[in-house]
Amino acid sequence: MKIGILISGRGSNMTAIIDAVLSGQIPDSEVVVVISDKTSAQGLEKAQLRDVETLVIEKNGRSRAEHDAEIAAELKKRNVELICLAGYMRLLSKEFVQAFPNRILNIHPSLLPSFKGLNAQEQAIEYGVKVSGCTVHFVDENLDHGAIIAQKTVEVFDDDNAETLSARILEHEHALYIESLAQIVEGRIEIQGRRVLAKKF
Ligand code: GRF
């Protein structure tokens, strides 16, 4: 399956996905392009080191729909079938989401629907939860809202701060994203409304 990855920053999930494709852990797939909305994204160099094509498509004062249309055109040009958001810090337009139905995935560092949006780990610490984690989900036009594919719980310790909790959640993010992608590529899941279920063979 042809995969495109959208990033805005560090790109550790992106790197984990590219490496899992290269090692065959995500089978029969190729990461054909990494697109960043920021020239400064550190992930760009990591993708280039792995011989993956990179593009920077900045918003430059355009509307969300115009910006997204350019990104969608580049993805379509390369026949991308699956889009992974990996620290992509923008909400996608309705038009973009509708152009790739059930084909856009995101990872979020909390157990959704708790702690949507920015700084989810800090929100979790401040709320005082004892357990948090990460969620891989399909993307719709609402923030951190689409159908949930997989979740992993991570314990919150008394001496955690946003940084230590983020680091511990991040280790699980990579494994969860890779496993979810393998499930999709191998056709092991089916979607029933908001529920993503293991296919019975
Ligand atoms: C991760 O915590 C991810 O869950 C969130 O943004 C962060 C991106 O990190 N959506 P990285 O760029 O993948 O290292």
Coordinates of N, CA and C and ligand atoms in Angstrom, one line a residue:
M1 N 0.8 -1.2 0.0 CA 0.0 0.0 0.0 C 0.9 1.3 0.0
K2 N 0.5 2.3 -0.8 CA 1.3 3.5 -0.8 C 0.9 4.4 0.3
I3 N 1.8 4.8 1.1 CA 1.6 5.6 2.3 C 2.2 7.0 2.2
G4 N 1.4 8.0 2.6 CA 2.0 9.4 2.7 C 1.9 9.8 4.1
I5 N 2.9 10.5 4.6 CA 2.9 10.9 6.0 C 3.0 12.5 6.1
L6 N 2.1 13.0 6.9 CA 2.1 14.5 7.1 C 2.7 14.8 8.5
I7 N 3.7 15.7 8.5 CA 4.3 16.1 9.8 C 4.4 17.6 10.0
S8 N 4.7 18.0 11.2 CA 5.0 19.4 11.4 C 6.2 19.6 12.2
G9 N 6.8 18.5 12.8 CA 7.9 18.7 13.7 C 8.9 17.6 13.7
R10 N 9.1 17.0 14.9 CA 10.2 16.1 15.2 C 10.2 14.8 14.4
G11 N 9.0 14.3 14.2 CA 8.9 13.1 13.3 C 9.3 11.8 13.8
S12 N 9.2 11.6 15.1 CA 9.6 10.2 15.7 C 8.6 9.2 15.2
N13 N 7.3 9.5 15.2 CA 6.3 8.5 14.7 C 6.5 8.2 13.2
M14 N 6.8 9.3 12.5 CA 7.1 9.1 11.1 C 8.3 8.2 10.8
T15 N 9.4 8.4 11.6 CA 10.5 7.5 11.5 C 10.2 6.1 11.8
A16 N 9.4 5.9 12.9 CA 9.0 4.5 13.3 C 8.2 3.9 12.1
I17 N 7.4 4.6 11.5 CA 6.6 4.0 10.4 C 7.5 3.7 9.2
I18 N 8.3 4.6 8.8 CA 9.2 4.4 7.7 C 10.1 3.1 8.0
D19 N 10.6 3.1 9.2 CA 11.5 1.9 9.5 C 10.7 0.6 9.5
A20 N 9.5 0.7 10.0 CA 8.6 -0.6 10.0 C 8.3 -1.0 8.6
V21 N 8.1 -0.1 7.7 CA 7.8 -0.4 6.3 C 9.1 -1.0 5.7
L22 N 10.2 -0.4 6.0 CA 11.5 -0.9 5.4 C 11.8 -2.3 5.9
S23 N 11.5 -2.6 7.2 CA 11.8 -3.9 7.8 C 10.8 -5.0 7.4
G24 N 9.7 -4.5 6.8 CA 8.6 -5.5 6.5 C 7.6 -5.7 7.6
Q25 N 7.8 -5.0 8.7 CA 6.8 -5.2 9.9 C 5.4 -4.6 9.4
I26 N 5.5 -3.6 8.6 CA 4.2 -3.2 7.9 C 4.5 -3.7 6.5
P27 N 3.7 -4.8 6.1 CA 4.1 -5.5 4.9 C 3.6 -4.8 3.6
D28 N 4.2 -5.2 2.5 CA 3.7 -4.8 1.2 C 3.4 -3.3 1.1
S29 N 4.2 -2.5 1.6 CA 3.9 -1.0 1.6 C 5.1 -0.2 1.3
E30 N 4.9 1.0 1.0 CA 6.0 2.0 0.7 C 5.6 3.3 1.1
V31 N 6.5 4.0 1.8 CA 6.2 5.4 2.2 C 6.7 6.2 1.0
V32 N 5.7 6.8 0.2 CA 6.1 7.4 -1.0 C 6.4 8.9 -0.9
V33 N 5.8 9.5 0.2 CA 6.1 11.0 0.4 C 5.9 11.4 1.8
V34 N 6.7 12.3 2.3 CA 6.5 12.9 3.6 C 6.3 14.4 3.3
I35 N 5.1 15.0 3.8 CA 4.8 16.4 3.6 C 4.8 17.1 4.9
S36 N 5.5 18.2 4.9 CA 5.5 19.1 6.2 C 4.9 20.4 5.8
D37 N 4.1 21.0 6.8 CA 3.6 22.3 6.6 C 4.7 23.4 7.2
K38 N 5.8 22.8 7.6 CA 6.8 23.7 8.2 C 8.2 23.4 7.7
T39 N 8.9 24.4 7.2 CA 10.3 24.1 6.7 C 11.2 23.7 7.8
S40 N 10.9 24.1 9.0 CA 11.8 23.8 10.2 C 11.6 22.4 10.7
A41 N 10.6 21.6 10.2 CA 10.3 20.3 10.8 C 11.6 19.4 10.7
Q42 N 12.0 18.9 11.9 CA 13.2 18.1 12.0 C 13.0 16.7 11.3
G43 N 11.7 16.3 11.2 CA 11.4 15.0 10.5 C 11.9 15.0 9.1
L44 N 11.9 16.2 8.4 CA 12.2 16.2 7.0 C 13.6 15.5 6.7
E45 N 14.6 15.9 7.5 CA 15.9 15.3 7.3 C 15.9 13.8 7.6
K46 N 15.2 13.4 8.6 CA 15.1 12.0 8.9 C 14.5 11.2 7.8
A47 N 13.5 11.8 7.1 CA 12.9 11.1 6.0 C 13.9 11.0 4.8
Q48 N 14.6 12.1 4.6 CA 15.5 12.2 3.4 C 16.7 11.2 3.7
L49 N 17.1 11.0 4.9 CA 18.1 10.0 5.2 C 17.7 8.6 4.9
R50 N 16.4 8.4 4.9 CA 15.8 7.1 4.5 C 15.3 7.0 3.1
D51 N 15.8 8.0 2.3 CA 15.5 8.1 0.9 C 14.0 8.2 0.6
V52 N 13.3 8.9 1.4 CA 11.8 9.1 1.2 C 11.7 10.6 0.7
E53 N 10.9 10.7 -0.4 CA 10.7 12.1 -0.9 C 10.1 13.0 0.1
T54 N 10.5 14.2 0.2 CA 9.9 15.2 1.1 C 9.4 16.4 0.4
L55 N 8.3 17.0 0.8 CA 7.8 18.2 0.3 C 7.5 19.1 1.5
V56 N 7.7 20.4 1.3 CA 7.2 21.4 2.3 C 6.1 22.2 1.6
I57 N 4.9 22.1 2.2 CA 3.8 22.9 1.6 C 3.2 23.8 2.8
E58 N 3.7 25.0 2.8 CA 3.2 25.9 3.8 C 1.9 26.5 3.5
K59 N 1.2 27.0 4.6 CA -0.1 27.6 4.4 C 0.0 28.9 3.7
N60 N 1.0 29.7 4.1 CA 1.2 31.0 3.5 C 0.0 31.9 3.3
G61 N -0.8 32.0 4.4 CA -1.9 32.9 4.4 C -3.1 32.5 3.6
R62 N -3.0 31.3 3.0 CA -4.2 30.8 2.2 C -5.3 30.2 3.2
S63 N -6.4 29.9 2.7 CA -7.5 29.3 3.5 C -7.1 27.9 3.8
R64 N -7.7 27.3 4.8 CA -7.4 25.9 5.1 C -7.7 25.0 3.9
A65 N -8.8 25.3 3.2 CA -9.2 24.5 2.1 C -8.2 24.6 0.9
E66 N -7.7 25.8 0.7 CA -6.7 25.9 -0.4 C -5.4 25.2 -0.1
H67 N -5.0 25.3 1.2 CA -3.8 24.7 1.6 C -3.9 23.2 1.5
D68 N -5.0 22.7 2.0 CA -5.3 21.2 2.0 C -5.4 20.7 0.5
A69 N -6.0 21.5 -0.4 CA -6.2 21.1 -1.8 C -4.8 20.8 -2.4
E70 N -3.8 21.7 -2.1 CA -2.5 21.5 -2.7 C -1.9 20.2 -2.2
I71 N -2.1 19.9 -0.9 CA -1.5 18.7 -0.3 C -2.2 17.5 -0.9
A72 N -3.5 17.6 -1.0 CA -4.3 16.4 -1.5 C -3.8 16.1 -3.0
A73 N -3.6 17.2 -3.7 CA -3.2 17.0 -5.1 C -1.8 16.3 -5.2
E74 N -0.9 16.6 -4.3 CA 0.4 16.0 -4.3 C 0.3 14.5 -3.9
L75 N -0.6 14.2 -2.9 CA -0.8 12.8 -2.5 C -1.5 12.0 -3.6
K76 N -2.5 12.6 -4.3 CA -3.2 11.9 -5.4 C -2.2 11.6 -6.5
K77 N -1.4 12.6 -6.8 CA -0.4 12.5 -7.9 C 0.5 11.2 -7.7
R78 N 0.7 10.9 -6.5 CA 1.6 9.8 -6.1 C 0.8 8.5 -5.8
N79 N -0.5 8.6 -6.0 CA -1.4 7.4 -5.8 C -1.4 7.0 -4.3
V80 N -1.3 7.9 -3.4 CA -1.2 7.6 -2.0 C -2.6 7.0 -1.6
E81 N -2.5 5.8 -0.9 CA -3.8 5.2 -0.5 C -4.1 5.3 1.0
L82 N -3.0 5.6 1.8 CA -3.2 5.7 3.2 C -2.4 6.9 3.7
I83 N -3.0 7.8 4.5 CA -2.3 9.0 4.9 C -2.1 8.9 6.4
C84 N -0.9 9.0 6.9 CA -0.7 9.0 8.4 C -0.3 10.4 8.9
L85 N -1.1 10.9 9.8 CA -0.7 12.2 10.4 C 0.2 11.8 11.6
A86 N 1.4 12.4 11.6 CA 2.4 12.1 12.6 C 2.9 13.4 13.2
G87 N 2.2 13.9 14.2 CA 2.5 15.2 14.7 C 2.3 16.3 13.7
Y88 N 1.2 16.2 12.9 CA 0.8 17.2 12.0 C -0.2 18.1 12.8
M89 N 0.2 19.4 12.9 CA -0.4 20.3 13.9 C -1.6 21.1 13.3
R90 N -2.3 20.5 12.3 CA -3.4 21.3 11.7 C -4.6 20.4 11.6
L91 N -5.7 21.1 11.7 CA -7.0 20.4 11.5 C -7.2 20.3 10.0
L92 N -7.7 19.2 9.5 CA -7.9 19.1 8.1 C -9.3 19.5 7.7
S93 N -9.4 20.1 6.5 CA -10.7 20.6 6.0 C -11.6 19.4 5.6
K94 N -12.9 19.7 5.6 CA -13.9 18.7 5.2 C -13.6 18.1 3.9
E95 N -13.2 18.9 2.9 CA -12.9 18.5 1.6 C -11.8 17.5 1.5
F96 N -10.8 17.7 2.3 CA -9.6 16.8 2.4 C -10.1 15.5 3.0
V97 N -10.8 15.5 4.1 CA -11.2 14.3 4.7 C -12.1 13.5 3.8
Q98 N -13.0 14.2 3.1 CA -13.9 13.5 2.1 C -13.2 12.9 0.9
A99 N -12.0 13.5 0.6 CA -11.3 13.0 -0.6 C -10.6 11.6 -0.2
F100 N -10.4 11.3 1.1 CA -9.7 10.1 1.4 C -10.6 9.4 2.5
P101 N -11.8 8.9 2.2 CA -12.6 8.4 3.3 C -12.0 7.1 4.0
N102 N -12.0 7.2 5.3 CA -11.4 6.1 6.1 C -10.0 5.7 5.7
R103 N -9.2 6.7 5.2 CA -7.9 6.5 4.7 C -6.9 7.4 5.4
I104 N -7.4 8.1 6.4 CA -6.5 9.1 7.1 C -6.4 8.6 8.6
L105 N -5.2 8.5 9.1 CA -5.0 8.0 10.5 C -4.2 9.1 11.2
N106 N -4.5 9.1 12.6 CA -3.7 10.0 13.4 C -3.4 9.3 14.7
I107 N -2.3 9.7 15.4 CA -2.0 9.2 16.7 C -2.1 10.4 17.7
H108 N -2.7 10.1 18.8 CA -2.9 11.2 19.8 C -2.4 10.7 21.2
P109 N -1.7 11.5 21.9 CA -1.1 11.0 23.2 C -2.0 11.1 24.4
S110 N -3.2 10.5 24.3 CA -4.1 10.4 25.4 C -5.1 9.3 25.1
L111 N -5.9 8.9 26.1 CA -6.9 7.9 25.8 C -8.2 8.7 25.4
L112 N -8.4 8.9 24.1 CA -9.5 9.7 23.6 C -10.8 9.0 24.1
P113 N -11.9 9.7 24.4 CA -12.1 11.1 24.1 C -11.5 12.0 25.2
S114 N -10.8 11.5 26.1 CA -10.2 12.5 27.1 C -9.0 13.2 26.5
F115 N -8.9 14.5 26.9 CA -7.7 15.3 26.7 C -7.4 15.5 25.2
K116 N -8.4 16.0 24.4 CA -8.2 16.3 23.0 C -7.3 17.5 22.9
G117 N -6.8 17.7 21.7 CA -6.1 19.0 21.4 C -4.7 19.0 21.9
L118 N -4.2 20.2 22.1 CA -2.7 20.4 22.4 C -2.4 20.0 23.8
N119 N -1.2 19.6 24.0 CA -0.6 19.3 25.4 C -1.5 18.3 26.2
A120 N -1.8 17.2 25.5 CA -2.7 16.2 26.1 C -2.1 15.6 27.4
Q121 N -0.7 15.4 27.4 CA -0.1 14.8 28.5 C -0.1 15.8 29.7
E122 N 0.1 17.1 29.5 CA 0.0 18.1 30.5 C -1.5 18.1 31.1
Q123 N -2.4 18.1 30.2 CA -3.8 18.1 30.6 C -4.1 16.9 31.5
A124 N -3.5 15.7 31.2 CA -3.7 14.5 32.0 C -3.1 14.7 33.4
I125 N -1.9 15.2 33.4 CA -1.2 15.4 34.7 C -2.1 16.4 35.6
E126 N -2.5 17.5 34.9 CA -3.2 18.5 35.7 C -4.6 18.0 36.2
Y127 N -5.2 17.1 35.4 CA -6.5 16.6 35.8 C -6.3 15.6 36.9
G128 N -5.1 15.0 37.0 CA -4.9 14.0 38.1 C -5.3 12.6 37.8
V129 N -5.4 12.2 36.5 CA -5.7 10.8 36.1 C -4.5 9.9 36.5
K130 N -4.9 8.7 36.8 CA -3.9 7.7 37.2 C -3.4 6.9 36.0
V131 N -4.2 6.9 35.0 CA -3.9 6.2 33.8 C -4.1 7.1 32.6
S132 N -3.2 7.1 31.6 CA -3.4 7.8 30.4 C -3.0 6.8 29.3
G133 N -2.4 7.4 28.2 CA -2.0 6.4 27.1 C -2.0 7.1 25.8
C134 N -2.3 6.3 24.7 CA -2.3 6.9 23.4 C -3.4 6.2 22.5
T135 N -3.8 6.9 21.5 CA -4.9 6.4 20.7 C -4.6 6.5 19.2
V136 N -4.8 5.5 18.4 CA -4.7 5.6 16.9 C -6.1 5.6 16.4
H137 N -6.5 6.6 15.6 CA -7.8 6.8 15.2 C -7.9 7.2 13.7
F138 N -9.1 7.0 13.1 CA -9.3 7.6 11.8 C -9.6 9.1 12.0
V139 N -9.3 9.8 11.0 CA -9.5 11.3 11.1 C -10.8 11.7 10.4
D140 N -11.5 12.5 11.1 CA -12.6 13.2 10.5 C -12.4 14.7 10.6
E141 N -13.4 15.5 10.3 CA -13.1 17.0 10.3 C -13.2 17.6 11.7
N142 N -13.5 16.8 12.7 CA -13.5 17.3 14.1 C -12.2 16.9 14.8
L143 N -11.7 17.7 15.7 CA -10.5 17.5 16.3 C -10.4 16.2 17.2
D144 N -9.5 15.3 16.9 CA -9.3 14.1 17.6 C -10.6 13.3 17.9
H145 N -11.3 13.2 16.9 CA -12.7 12.7 17.0 C -13.1 11.4 16.3
G146 N -12.3 11.0 15.2 CA -12.8 9.9 14.4 C -12.7 8.5 15.1
A147 N -13.2 7.5 14.4 CA -13.3 6.2 15.0 C -12.0 5.7 15.5
I148 N -12.0 5.0 16.7 CA -10.8 4.6 17.3 C -10.4 3.2 16.8
I149 N -9.1 3.1 16.4 CA -8.6 1.9 15.9 C -7.9 1.1 17.0
A150 N -7.1 1.7 17.8 CA -6.4 1.0 18.9 C -6.0 2.0 20.0
Q151 N -6.0 1.5 21.2 CA -5.5 2.3 22.3 C -4.6 1.5 23.2
K152 N -3.6 2.2 23.9 CA -2.7 1.6 24.8 C -2.7 2.4 26.1
T153 N -2.9 1.8 27.2 CA -2.8 2.5 28.5 C -1.4 2.6 29.0
V154 N -1.2 3.7 29.7 CA 0.1 4.0 30.3 C -0.2 4.5 31.7
E155 N 0.5 4.0 32.7 CA 0.2 4.4 34.1 C 0.9 5.8 34.3
V156 N 0.2 6.6 35.1 CA 0.7 7.9 35.5 C 1.3 7.8 36.9
F157 N 2.5 8.1 37.1 CA 3.2 7.9 38.4 C 3.1 9.3 39.1
D158 N 3.2 9.2 40.5 CA 3.1 10.4 41.3 C 4.1 11.4 41.0
D159 N 5.3 10.9 40.6 CA 6.4 11.9 40.3 C 6.5 12.3 38.8
D160 N 5.5 11.9 38.0 CA 5.5 12.3 36.6 C 5.3 13.8 36.4
N161 N 5.9 14.3 35.4 CA 5.5 15.7 34.9 C 5.2 15.5 33.4
A162 N 4.8 16.5 32.8 CA 4.4 16.4 31.4 C 5.5 15.8 30.5
E163 N 6.7 16.1 30.8 CA 7.8 15.6 30.0 C 8.0 14.1 30.2
T164 N 8.1 13.6 31.5 CA 8.3 12.2 31.7 C 7.2 11.4 31.2
L165 N 5.9 11.9 31.4 CA 4.8 11.1 30.9 C 4.8 11.1 29.4
S166 N 5.1 12.2 28.7 CA 5.1 12.2 27.3 C 6.1 11.2 26.7
A167 N 7.3 11.1 27.4 CA 8.4 10.2 26.9 C 7.9 8.8 27.0
R168 N 7.2 8.5 28.2 CA 6.8 7.1 28.3 C 5.6 6.7 27.4
I169 N 4.7 7.7 27.1 CA 3.6 7.4 26.2 C 4.2 7.3 24.8
L170 N 5.2 8.1 24.4 CA 5.8 8.1 23.1 C 6.3 6.7 22.7
E171 N 6.9 6.0 23.7 CA 7.5 4.7 23.4 C 6.3 3.8 22.9
H172 N 5.2 3.9 23.5 CA 4.0 3.1 23.1 C 3.4 3.5 21.8
E173 N 3.5 4.9 21.6 CA 2.8 5.4 20.3 C 3.4 4.7 19.1
H174 N 4.7 4.6 19.1 CA 5.4 4.0 17.9 C 4.8 2.6 17.6
A175 N 4.8 1.8 18.7 CA 4.4 0.4 18.5 C 2.9 0.3 18.1
L176 N 2.1 1.1 18.7 CA 0.7 1.1 18.5 C 0.4 1.6 17.0
Y177 N 1.1 2.6 16.6 CA 0.9 3.1 15.2 C 1.2 2.0 14.2
I178 N 2.4 1.4 14.4 CA 2.9 0.3 13.5 C 1.9 -0.8 13.5
E179 N 1.4 -1.3 14.6 CA 0.5 -2.4 14.7 C -0.8 -2.1 14.0
S180 N -1.3 -0.8 14.2 CA -2.5 -0.4 13.5 C -2.4 -0.4 12.0
L181 N -1.2 0.1 11.5 CA -1.0 0.1 10.1 C -0.9 -1.3 9.5
A182 N -0.2 -2.2 10.3 CA -0.1 -3.6 9.8 C -1.5 -4.2 9.7
Q183 N -2.4 -3.9 10.7 CA -3.8 -4.4 10.6 C -4.5 -3.9 9.4
I184 N -4.4 -2.7 9.1 CA -5.1 -2.1 8.0 C -4.6 -2.6 6.6
V185 N -3.2 -2.6 6.5 CA -2.6 -3.1 5.3 C -3.0 -4.6 5.0
E186 N -3.1 -5.4 6.1 CA -3.4 -6.8 5.9 C -4.9 -7.0 5.9
G187 N -5.7 -6.0 5.9 CA -7.2 -6.1 5.9 C -7.7 -6.9 7.1
R188 N -7.1 -6.7 8.2 CA -7.6 -7.4 9.4 C -8.7 -6.7 10.2
I189 N -9.1 -5.5 9.8 CA -10.1 -4.8 10.6 C -11.3 -4.4 9.7
E190 N -12.4 -4.2 10.3 CA -13.6 -3.7 9.5 C -14.2 -2.6 10.3
I191 N -14.9 -1.6 9.6 CA -15.5 -0.5 10.2 C -17.0 -0.6 10.2
Q192 N -17.5 -0.5 11.5 CA -19.0 -0.5 11.6 C -19.4 0.7 12.3
G193 N -19.8 1.8 11.6 CA -20.1 3.1 12.2 C -18.8 3.6 12.9
R194 N -18.9 3.9 14.2 CA -17.8 4.4 14.9 C -16.9 3.3 15.4
R195 N -17.3 2.0 15.2 CA -16.6 0.9 15.8 C -15.7 0.3 14.8
V196 N -14.4 0.1 15.2 CA -13.4 -0.5 14.3 C -13.2 -1.9 14.9
L197 N -13.5 -3.0 14.2 CA -13.5 -4.3 14.8 C -12.6 -5.2 14.1
A198 N -12.1 -6.2 14.8 CA -11.2 -7.2 14.2 C -12.1 -8.1 13.3
K199 N -11.6 -8.3 12.0 CA -12.4 -9.1 11.1 C -12.4 -10.5 11.5
K200 N -13.5 -11.2 11.3 CA -13.5 -12.6 11.6 C -13.3 -13.4 10.3
F201 N -12.3 -14.3 10.3 CA -12.0 -15.0 9.1 C -12.6 -16.4 9.2
Ligands
GRF1 C1 3.2 12.7 19.3 O1 3.1 12.8 20.8 C2 1.8 12.5 18.7 O2 1.0 11.6 19.5 C3 1.2 13.8 18.6 O3 2.2 14.7 18.3 C4 3.5 14.1 18.8 C5 4.4 14.0 17.6 O4 5.6 13.5 17.9 N1 0.1 13.8 17.7 P1 6.6 13.1 16.7 O5 6.7 14.2 15.7 O6 6.0 11.9 16.0 O7 7.9 12.7 17.4

